């Protein structure tokens, strides 16, 4: 079986969907391939897009922000993952990018969260999603998709609708196994595609297994293992690309061996993604002649809030030594905890504990309450003195502060059930920052977590989705330009 299109996109998450819409809008015929049914890690995410410099929502909320302020803050986070010119372009285009998403049907809201949180409740959709408070001119730039619960499903659904409105052909249950290279150029993709009953069962298993994969991995692995077994019944398919192939197949957090090879210190966390985040897209690019970078960059999320009162606590290690800053974004503290062997505790006094307990009802979304039950319950030990509480926790006594009794909350990477430590990969294929083309490989592009991008050094909430939109649109536009040449 053979199919032909101008542009072929591998992966149907945020980056793939944005690439497809842009390529189709520019007049190219587009085929999207996805191993499962689409959505990927995007659909399981919080649906937060990092944007600023004066978005419609910021203006409506009375928030003062500028491109310069956004750029200045992100320089501290992004560092040299991309060039200053690319980051400046990302910031300058940020408000227009969010407006483009709204044009595709993705809803946003201007209600600002009045408290520090890892994810806002259904009453708030604009919030400080990173460590902005630690730098000059902070502004809320986390734009959560307006939806109940975690918003990623609605974010992706609206993009998927836009893809289909654009006339793109989407082929689910189709796994890309090899890129076709002719005369030094990528000209297509060899695939295995499911049909009939195996396709229907594969689809059902992947849909049912998505949440268990995140929240109860043993069950998720079994369900997706059955789905992978069914892939043996896939039929050969060749998809010819007239001018461009775009890899947007996610990262590699689901491949434990690959994570251990590149970042051996990052073990024991929750793989934040889907089984499709197995590095398959990155491997395709490497096999075609591409190279990778920043494969050792893993974002580890150790969120302390909500409740917001807990950010007044002090992080300490096994030796009782203070480190980090509890007011910073969870990934900043997660990385610092990994550097200390994955062990850490949050020291709080009685005043902080009582304030935190009073905030639970108003500051937590339903999915966050498991974490709060751990933080203020099973993960906490309390004693009248610093020496006694340290002995209970099994660490050296830290320097006291505040009002006794004192409490220590175990915030280690492997703290226990109910308080997982999510991790995702940030590295990938090296691309030309003006076009998204994989360096050294004609006809091949990469976007999202399959490529090095804006968030490949440091992650804050919303930056990965924003980069998926930014890099996906870039790849789609330039692949379509080649199709018109």
Coordinates of C-alpha atoms in Angstrom, one line a residue:
X1 CA 0.0 0.0 0.0
X2 CA 1.3 3.5 -0.9
X3 CA 0.2 7.0 -0.1
X4 CA 1.6 10.3 -1.4
X5 CA 1.6 13.8 0.0
X6 CA 3.6 16.9 -0.1
X7 CA 4.3 16.9 3.6
X8 CA 4.3 13.9 6.0
X9 CA 4.1 14.5 9.8
X10 CA 5.1 11.7 12.2
X11 CA 3.3 12.2 15.5
X12 CA -0.1 13.7 16.3
X13 CA 0.4 15.8 19.4
X14 CA 0.6 19.5 19.8
X15 CA 3.7 19.9 17.6
X16 CA 2.5 17.6 14.9
X17 CA -1.0 19.2 14.8
X18 CA 0.4 22.7 14.5
X19 CA 2.8 21.6 11.8
X20 CA 0.0 20.0 9.9
X21 CA -2.3 23.0 10.1
X22 CA 0.4 25.4 8.9
X23 CA 1.5 23.2 6.0
X24 CA -2.1 22.7 4.9
X25 CA -2.9 26.3 5.2
X26 CA 0.0 27.1 3.0
X27 CA -1.4 24.9 0.3
X28 CA 0.5 21.6 0.8
X29 CA -1.2 18.2 0.9
X30 CA -0.5 16.7 4.3
X31 CA -0.6 13.2 5.9
X32 CA -0.2 12.8 9.7
X33 CA 0.9 9.4 11.0
X34 CA 0.4 8.4 14.7
X35 CA 1.2 5.1 16.3
X36 CA -1.9 5.4 18.6
X37 CA -5.0 7.6 18.2
X38 CA -3.3 11.0 18.6
X39 CA -2.9 13.3 21.5
X40 CA 0.3 11.9 23.0
X41 CA 1.6 13.6 26.0
X42 CA -0.2 16.8 25.0
X43 CA -3.6 15.3 25.8
X44 CA -2.5 14.1 29.2
X45 CA -0.9 17.5 30.0
X46 CA -2.3 20.5 31.9
X47 CA -2.9 22.3 28.7
X48 CA -0.8 25.3 29.8
X49 CA 0.9 27.5 27.2
X50 CA 3.6 29.9 28.3
X51 CA 3.0 33.3 26.6
X52 CA 3.5 36.9 27.5
X53 CA 4.5 40.3 26.3
X54 CA 0.9 41.5 26.3
X55 CA -1.5 38.7 25.5
X56 CA -5.2 39.4 25.2
X57 CA -5.7 37.6 28.5
X58 CA -3.0 39.7 30.3
X59 CA -4.4 42.9 29.0
X60 CA -7.9 41.9 30.0
X61 CA -6.7 41.0 33.5
X62 CA -4.8 44.3 33.9
X63 CA -1.4 42.5 34.0
X64 CA 1.6 44.6 32.9
X65 CA 4.0 42.7 30.8
X66 CA 6.4 43.3 28.0
X67 CA 8.5 41.4 25.4
X68 CA 11.6 42.7 27.1
X69 CA 10.5 41.5 30.6
X70 CA 9.5 38.1 29.2
X71 CA 12.8 37.8 27.3
X72 CA 14.9 38.8 30.3
X73 CA 13.3 36.2 32.5
X74 CA 13.5 33.4 30.0
X75 CA 17.2 34.1 29.3
X76 CA 17.8 32.8 32.9
X77 CA 15.7 29.6 32.2
X78 CA 16.6 28.9 28.5
X79 CA 20.2 29.9 28.7
X80 CA 22.0 28.7 25.5
X81 CA 19.4 26.0 24.5
X82 CA 18.6 28.3 21.6
X83 CA 20.2 31.5 20.3
X84 CA 19.3 34.9 21.7
X85 CA 17.8 35.8 18.3
X86 CA 15.5 32.7 18.4
X87 CA 14.4 33.4 22.0
X88 CA 13.7 37.0 21.1
X89 CA 11.6 35.9 18.2
X90 CA 9.7 33.4 20.4
X91 CA 8.9 36.2 22.9
X92 CA 8.0 38.7 20.2
X93 CA 5.6 36.3 18.5
X94 CA 4.2 35.0 21.8
X95 CA 1.0 37.0 22.0
X96 CA 0.3 36.4 18.3
X97 CA 0.9 32.7 18.9
X98 CA -1.7 32.5 21.6
X99 CA -4.2 34.4 19.3
X100 CA -3.4 31.9 16.6
X101 CA -4.3 29.1 19.0
X102 CA -7.6 30.9 19.8
X103 CA -8.3 31.1 16.0
X104 CA -7.9 27.3 15.9
X105 CA -10.6 27.0 18.6
X106 CA -8.4 26.6 21.8
X107 CA -10.1 28.6 24.6
X108 CA -8.2 30.6 27.2
X109 CA -9.3 32.8 30.1
X110 CA -8.1 36.0 31.9
X111 CA -8.9 35.0 35.5
X112 CA -5.7 35.3 37.5
X113 CA -4.7 32.9 40.3
X114 CA -4.2 35.0 43.5
X115 CA -1.9 32.4 45.0
X116 CA 1.2 30.5 44.1
X117 CA 0.4 27.0 42.8
X118 CA 1.7 24.3 40.6
X119 CA -1.6 24.3 38.7
X120 CA -4.6 26.6 39.1
X121 CA -8.0 25.5 40.1
X122 CA -11.0 25.7 37.8
X123 CA -11.6 29.2 39.0
X124 CA -8.3 30.5 37.6
X125 CA -6.5 30.2 34.2
X126 CA -3.7 32.7 34.2
X127 CA -0.9 32.2 36.7
X128 CA 2.8 32.5 37.6
X129 CA 3.8 29.2 36.2
X130 CA 7.6 29.4 36.7
X131 CA 10.1 31.1 39.0
X132 CA 9.1 34.6 37.8
X133 CA 8.9 36.0 41.4
X134 CA 12.7 35.5 41.8
X135 CA 13.4 37.9 38.9
X136 CA 12.6 41.6 38.2
X137 CA 9.2 42.4 36.6
X138 CA 7.4 39.2 37.2
X139 CA 4.1 38.6 35.4
X140 CA 1.7 35.6 35.1
X141 CA 2.4 34.0 31.8
X142 CA 1.0 30.5 32.3
X143 CA -2.1 30.4 30.1
X144 CA -4.2 27.4 31.0
X145 CA -6.7 26.2 28.5
X146 CA -10.2 26.9 29.7
X147 CA -11.6 23.5 30.7
X148 CA -12.5 21.5 33.8
X149 CA -9.8 19.3 35.4
X150 CA -6.5 19.0 33.6
X151 CA -7.0 20.9 30.3
X152 CA -4.7 19.1 27.9
X153 CA -7.5 16.9 26.4
X154 CA -9.5 20.0 25.4
X155 CA -6.3 21.7 24.1
X156 CA -5.5 18.8 21.8
X157 CA -9.1 18.1 20.8
X158 CA -9.5 21.7 19.5
X159 CA -6.2 21.4 17.6
X160 CA -7.2 18.1 16.1
X161 CA -10.5 19.6 14.9
X162 CA -8.5 22.4 13.2
X163 CA -6.3 19.7 11.5
X164 CA -9.3 18.0 10.0
X165 CA -10.9 21.3 9.0
X166 CA -7.7 22.0 7.1
X167 CA -8.2 18.9 5.0
X168 CA -5.3 16.9 6.5
X169 CA -5.4 13.1 6.3
X170 CA -4.8 11.5 9.7
X171 CA -3.7 7.9 9.8
X172 CA -3.8 6.4 13.3
X173 CA -2.5 3.0 14.4
X174 CA 0.3 3.6 11.9
X175 CA 3.9 3.3 13.2
X176 CA 6.8 4.8 11.3
X177 CA 9.6 2.3 11.2
X178 CA 12.1 3.8 8.7
X179 CA 12.7 7.0 6.7
X180 CA 13.3 6.7 3.0
X181 CA 16.4 8.5 1.8
X182 CA 17.1 9.0 -1.9
X183 CA 19.9 11.1 -3.4
X184 CA 20.7 12.5 0.0
X185 CA 17.2 13.6 0.8
X186 CA 14.4 12.2 2.9
X187 CA 11.5 11.3 0.5
X188 CA 9.1 9.3 2.6
X189 CA 8.4 6.9 5.4
X190 CA 8.0 3.2 5.7
X191 CA 5.3 2.2 8.1
X192 CA 3.3 -0.6 9.6
X193 CA -0.5 0.2 9.7
X194 CA -3.2 -1.8 11.5
X195 CA -6.6 -2.5 10.0
X196 CA -9.8 -4.3 11.0
X197 CA -10.1 -5.9 14.4
X198 CA -6.5 -5.5 15.4
X199 CA -6.8 -1.8 14.8
X200 CA -10.0 -1.5 16.9
X201 CA -8.5 -3.5 19.8
X202 CA -5.2 -1.5 19.6
X203 CA -7.2 1.7 19.7
X204 CA -9.2 0.6 22.7
X205 CA -6.2 -0.6 24.7
X206 CA -4.2 2.6 24.1
X207 CA -7.2 4.8 25.2
X208 CA -7.9 2.8 28.3
X209 CA -4.2 2.5 29.2
X210 CA -3.3 6.2 28.9
X211 CA -4.2 7.2 32.5
X212 CA -2.9 4.0 34.2
X213 CA 0.4 4.5 32.3
X214 CA 0.8 7.7 34.3
X215 CA -0.8 7.0 37.6
X216 CA -0.4 3.2 38.0
X217 CA 2.4 2.2 35.6
X218 CA 2.3 -1.6 36.2
X219 CA -1.3 -1.7 34.7
X220 CA -0.5 0.8 32.0
X221 CA 2.6 -1.2 30.9
X222 CA 0.4 -4.3 30.6
X223 CA -2.2 -2.7 28.5
X224 CA 0.2 -1.0 26.2
X225 CA 2.2 -4.3 26.1
X226 CA -0.9 -5.9 24.6
X227 CA -1.2 -3.1 22.1
X228 CA 2.4 -3.5 21.1
X229 CA 1.9 -7.2 20.6
X230 CA -1.0 -6.4 18.2
X231 CA 1.3 -4.3 16.0
X232 CA 2.8 -7.5 14.6
X233 CA -0.4 -7.6 12.5
X234 CA 0.4 -4.3 10.9
X235 CA 0.5 -4.2 7.1
X236 CA 3.4 -2.5 5.2
X237 CA 2.7 1.0 4.1
X238 CA 4.9 3.5 2.2
X239 CA 4.1 7.2 2.5
X240 CA 5.9 9.3 -0.1
X241 CA 6.7 12.8 0.8
X242 CA 6.9 15.2 -2.1
X243 CA 9.1 17.7 -0.2
X244 CA 9.2 17.2 3.5
X245 CA 8.9 14.9 6.5
X246 CA 8.4 16.4 10.0
X247 CA 9.2 14.3 13.1
X248 CA 7.0 15.4 16.0
X249 CA 6.9 12.1 17.9
X250 CA 7.7 13.3 21.4
X251 CA 10.7 12.6 23.6
X252 CA 12.2 9.4 25.1
X253 CA 11.1 9.3 28.8
X254 CA 9.4 5.9 28.1
X255 CA 12.6 4.3 27.2
X256 CA 14.3 3.5 30.5
X257 CA 17.5 2.2 28.9
X258 CA 17.9 5.4 26.8
X259 CA 17.2 7.6 29.9
X260 CA 19.8 5.6 31.9
X261 CA 22.3 5.9 29.1
X262 CA 22.1 9.7 28.9
X263 CA 21.0 10.7 32.4
X264 CA 21.8 7.9 34.9
X265 CA 21.1 10.0 38.0
X266 CA 17.5 10.5 37.0
X267 CA 15.9 7.3 38.3
X268 CA 12.8 6.6 40.4
X269 CA 10.5 9.2 39.0
X270 CA 7.3 9.0 37.1
X271 CA 7.6 8.9 33.3
X272 CA 5.6 11.9 32.2
X273 CA 4.3 11.0 28.7
X274 CA 3.0 8.0 26.8
X275 CA 4.6 4.8 25.5
X276 CA 5.0 6.7 22.2
X277 CA 7.7 8.8 24.0
X278 CA 10.2 6.1 23.5
X279 CA 12.7 8.0 21.3
X280 CA 11.5 6.4 18.2
X281 CA 11.2 9.6 16.2
X282 CA 14.6 10.7 17.4
X283 CA 16.1 7.4 16.3
X284 CA 14.6 7.8 12.9
X285 CA 16.3 11.2 12.5
X286 CA 19.6 9.9 13.7
X287 CA 19.4 6.9 11.3
X288 CA 18.9 9.4 8.4
X289 CA 22.0 11.4 9.4
X290 CA 20.8 13.8 12.1
X291 CA 22.5 14.4 15.3
X292 CA 21.2 14.9 18.9
X293 CA 22.0 17.3 21.7
X294 CA 21.0 17.9 25.4
X295 CA 19.9 14.3 25.7
X296 CA 21.1 14.5 29.4
X297 CA 18.6 17.2 30.2
X298 CA 15.7 15.8 32.2
X299 CA 13.1 17.9 33.9
X300 CA 12.2 16.6 37.4
X301 CA 9.1 18.1 39.0
X302 CA 9.1 18.3 42.8
X303 CA 6.2 20.6 43.5
X304 CA 5.7 21.9 47.1
X305 CA 2.6 24.0 46.4
X306 CA -0.3 24.0 46.8
X307 CA -1.0 24.9 49.6
X308 CA 0.9 28.1 49.0
X309 CA 1.9 28.5 52.7
X310 CA 4.4 25.6 52.2
X311 CA 6.7 27.8 50.1
X312 CA 7.6 29.6 53.3
X313 CA 9.3 26.4 54.4
X314 CA 13.0 25.5 54.0
X315 CA 14.5 22.7 51.9
X316 CA 17.1 20.6 53.7
X317 CA 19.2 17.6 52.7
X318 CA 20.2 14.5 54.6
X319 CA 22.9 16.4 56.4
X320 CA 20.4 19.0 57.6
X321 CA 21.9 21.6 55.2
X322 CA 19.7 24.2 53.6
X323 CA 19.6 24.4 49.8
X324 CA 17.4 25.7 47.0
X325 CA 14.4 27.9 47.5
X326 CA 10.9 26.6 48.2
X327 CA 9.4 29.6 46.3
X328 CA 11.0 28.5 43.0
X329 CA 9.3 26.4 40.3
X330 CA 9.1 22.7 41.0
X331 CA 11.6 21.7 38.3
X332 CA 14.3 24.0 39.7
X333 CA 14.0 22.3 43.1
X334 CA 13.6 18.9 41.5
X335 CA 17.0 19.3 39.8
X336 CA 18.6 20.4 43.0
X337 CA 17.2 17.4 44.8
X338 CA 18.6 15.0 42.2
X339 CA 22.0 16.7 42.7
X340 CA 21.8 15.7 46.4
X341 CA 21.2 12.0 45.7
X342 CA 17.5 12.4 45.4
X343 CA 16.9 13.0 49.1
X344 CA 15.3 16.1 50.6
X345 CA 12.9 17.3 53.2
X346 CA 10.9 20.5 53.7
X347 CA 11.2 22.0 57.2
X348 CA 8.2 24.0 58.4
X349 CA 7.1 25.3 61.8
X350 CA 3.6 25.1 63.4
X351 CA 2.4 28.4 62.0
X352 CA 3.1 27.3 58.4
X353 CA 1.5 23.9 59.0
X354 CA -1.7 25.5 60.3
X355 CA -1.9 28.0 57.5
X356 CA -1.3 25.2 54.9
X357 CA -4.1 23.1 56.4
X358 CA -6.5 26.1 56.2
X359 CA -5.7 26.6 52.5
X360 CA -6.4 23.1 51.3
X361 CA -10.1 23.6 50.5
X362 CA -9.7 26.8 48.4
X363 CA -6.3 26.2 46.7
X364 CA -6.3 22.7 45.4
X365 CA -7.8 21.1 42.3
X366 CA -9.2 17.6 42.8
X367 CA -6.2 15.8 41.3
X368 CA -3.9 17.7 43.6
X369 CA -5.5 16.5 46.8
X370 CA -3.6 13.2 46.7
X371 CA -0.4 15.2 46.9
X372 CA -1.8 17.4 49.7
X373 CA -2.9 14.3 51.7
X374 CA 0.7 13.1 51.5
X375 CA 2.4 16.5 52.2
X376 CA 0.2 17.2 55.3
X377 CA -0.3 13.6 56.4
X378 CA 1.7 10.4 55.6
X379 CA 4.8 12.3 54.4
X380 CA 5.1 14.4 57.5
X381 CA 6.7 13.9 60.9
X382 CA 6.3 16.3 63.8
X383 CA 8.1 16.8 67.1
X384 CA 8.5 19.5 69.8
X385 CA 12.2 20.1 69.0
X386 CA 14.4 20.2 65.9
X387 CA 16.5 17.3 67.2
X388 CA 13.5 15.1 67.8
X389 CA 11.9 15.8 64.4
X390 CA 15.2 15.2 62.7
X391 CA 15.6 11.9 64.5
X392 CA 12.1 10.9 63.3
X393 CA 13.0 11.7 59.7
X394 CA 16.4 10.0 60.0
X395 CA 18.5 13.1 59.0
X396 CA 20.9 15.4 60.8
X397 CA 19.3 18.3 62.7
X398 CA 18.8 21.4 60.5
X399 CA 19.0 25.0 61.8
X400 CA 15.6 25.8 63.5
X401 CA 13.4 28.7 62.7
X402 CA 9.9 29.9 63.6
X403 CA 7.5 28.4 66.2
X404 CA 7.6 24.9 67.5
X405 CA 6.5 22.2 67.1
X406 CA 8.5 21.5 63.9
X407 CA 7.6 19.3 61.0
X408 CA 9.7 17.7 58.2
X409 CA 8.0 16.6 55.0
X410 CA 9.8 14.0 52.9
X411 CA 10.1 15.6 49.4
X412 CA 12.6 13.1 48.0
X413 CA 12.4 11.8 44.5
X414 CA 11.2 8.5 45.8
X415 CA 9.1 9.9 48.6
X416 CA 6.3 7.3 48.3
X417 CA 2.9 6.5 46.9
X418 CA 0.6 9.5 46.4
X419 CA 3.5 11.9 45.8
X420 CA 5.1 10.9 42.5
X421 CA 8.0 12.8 41.0
X422 CA 7.2 13.4 37.3
X423 CA 10.1 13.5 34.8
X424 CA 10.3 14.3 31.1
X425 CA 13.1 14.6 28.6
X426 CA 14.2 17.9 27.0
X427 CA 16.8 16.9 24.4
X428 CA 16.4 15.7 20.8
X429 CA 17.5 16.3 17.2
X430 CA 19.5 19.4 16.4
X431 CA 17.6 21.6 14.0
X432 CA 18.2 24.8 12.1
X433 CA 16.5 27.5 14.3
X434 CA 15.2 29.5 11.3
X435 CA 13.5 26.6 9.6
X436 CA 13.3 23.6 11.9
X437 CA 15.2 21.4 9.4
X438 CA 17.2 18.7 11.0
X439 CA 20.8 19.8 10.5
X440 CA 22.5 18.0 7.7
X441 CA 19.5 16.2 6.4
X442 CA 17.6 17.6 3.5
X443 CA 13.8 17.2 3.5
X444 CA 13.7 16.3 7.2
X445 CA 12.3 18.6 10.0
X446 CA 11.7 18.1 13.7
X447 CA 9.6 19.8 16.3
X448 CA 8.4 19.6 19.9
X449 CA 10.2 17.2 22.2
X450 CA 11.8 15.3 19.3
X451 CA 14.0 18.4 18.7
X452 CA 16.2 20.7 20.7
X453 CA 14.1 23.8 21.4
X454 CA 13.3 26.7 23.7
X455 CA 12.7 24.4 26.8
X456 CA 15.7 22.0 26.2
X457 CA 17.8 23.5 29.1
X458 CA 15.2 24.3 31.7
X459 CA 11.5 23.7 32.0
X460 CA 8.7 25.8 33.5
X461 CA 5.0 25.0 33.1
X462 CA 3.7 25.9 29.7
X463 CA 7.1 26.2 28.0
X464 CA 7.0 22.8 26.4
X465 CA 3.6 23.3 24.8
X466 CA 4.5 26.8 23.8
X467 CA 7.6 25.4 22.1
X468 CA 5.6 22.7 20.4
X469 CA 3.4 25.4 18.9
X470 CA 6.4 27.6 18.0
X471 CA 8.5 24.8 16.5
X472 CA 5.6 22.9 14.9
X473 CA 4.3 25.9 13.1
X474 CA 7.9 26.8 12.0
X475 CA 8.5 23.3 10.5
X476 CA 5.1 23.2 8.8
X477 CA 5.6 26.6 7.2
X478 CA 9.0 25.8 5.9
X479 CA 8.2 22.3 4.7
X480 CA 5.2 23.8 2.8
X481 CA 7.6 26.4 1.3
X482 CA 9.7 23.7 -0.1
X483 CA 6.6 22.0 -1.5
X484 CA 5.8 25.2 -3.4
X485 CA 9.3 25.6 -4.9

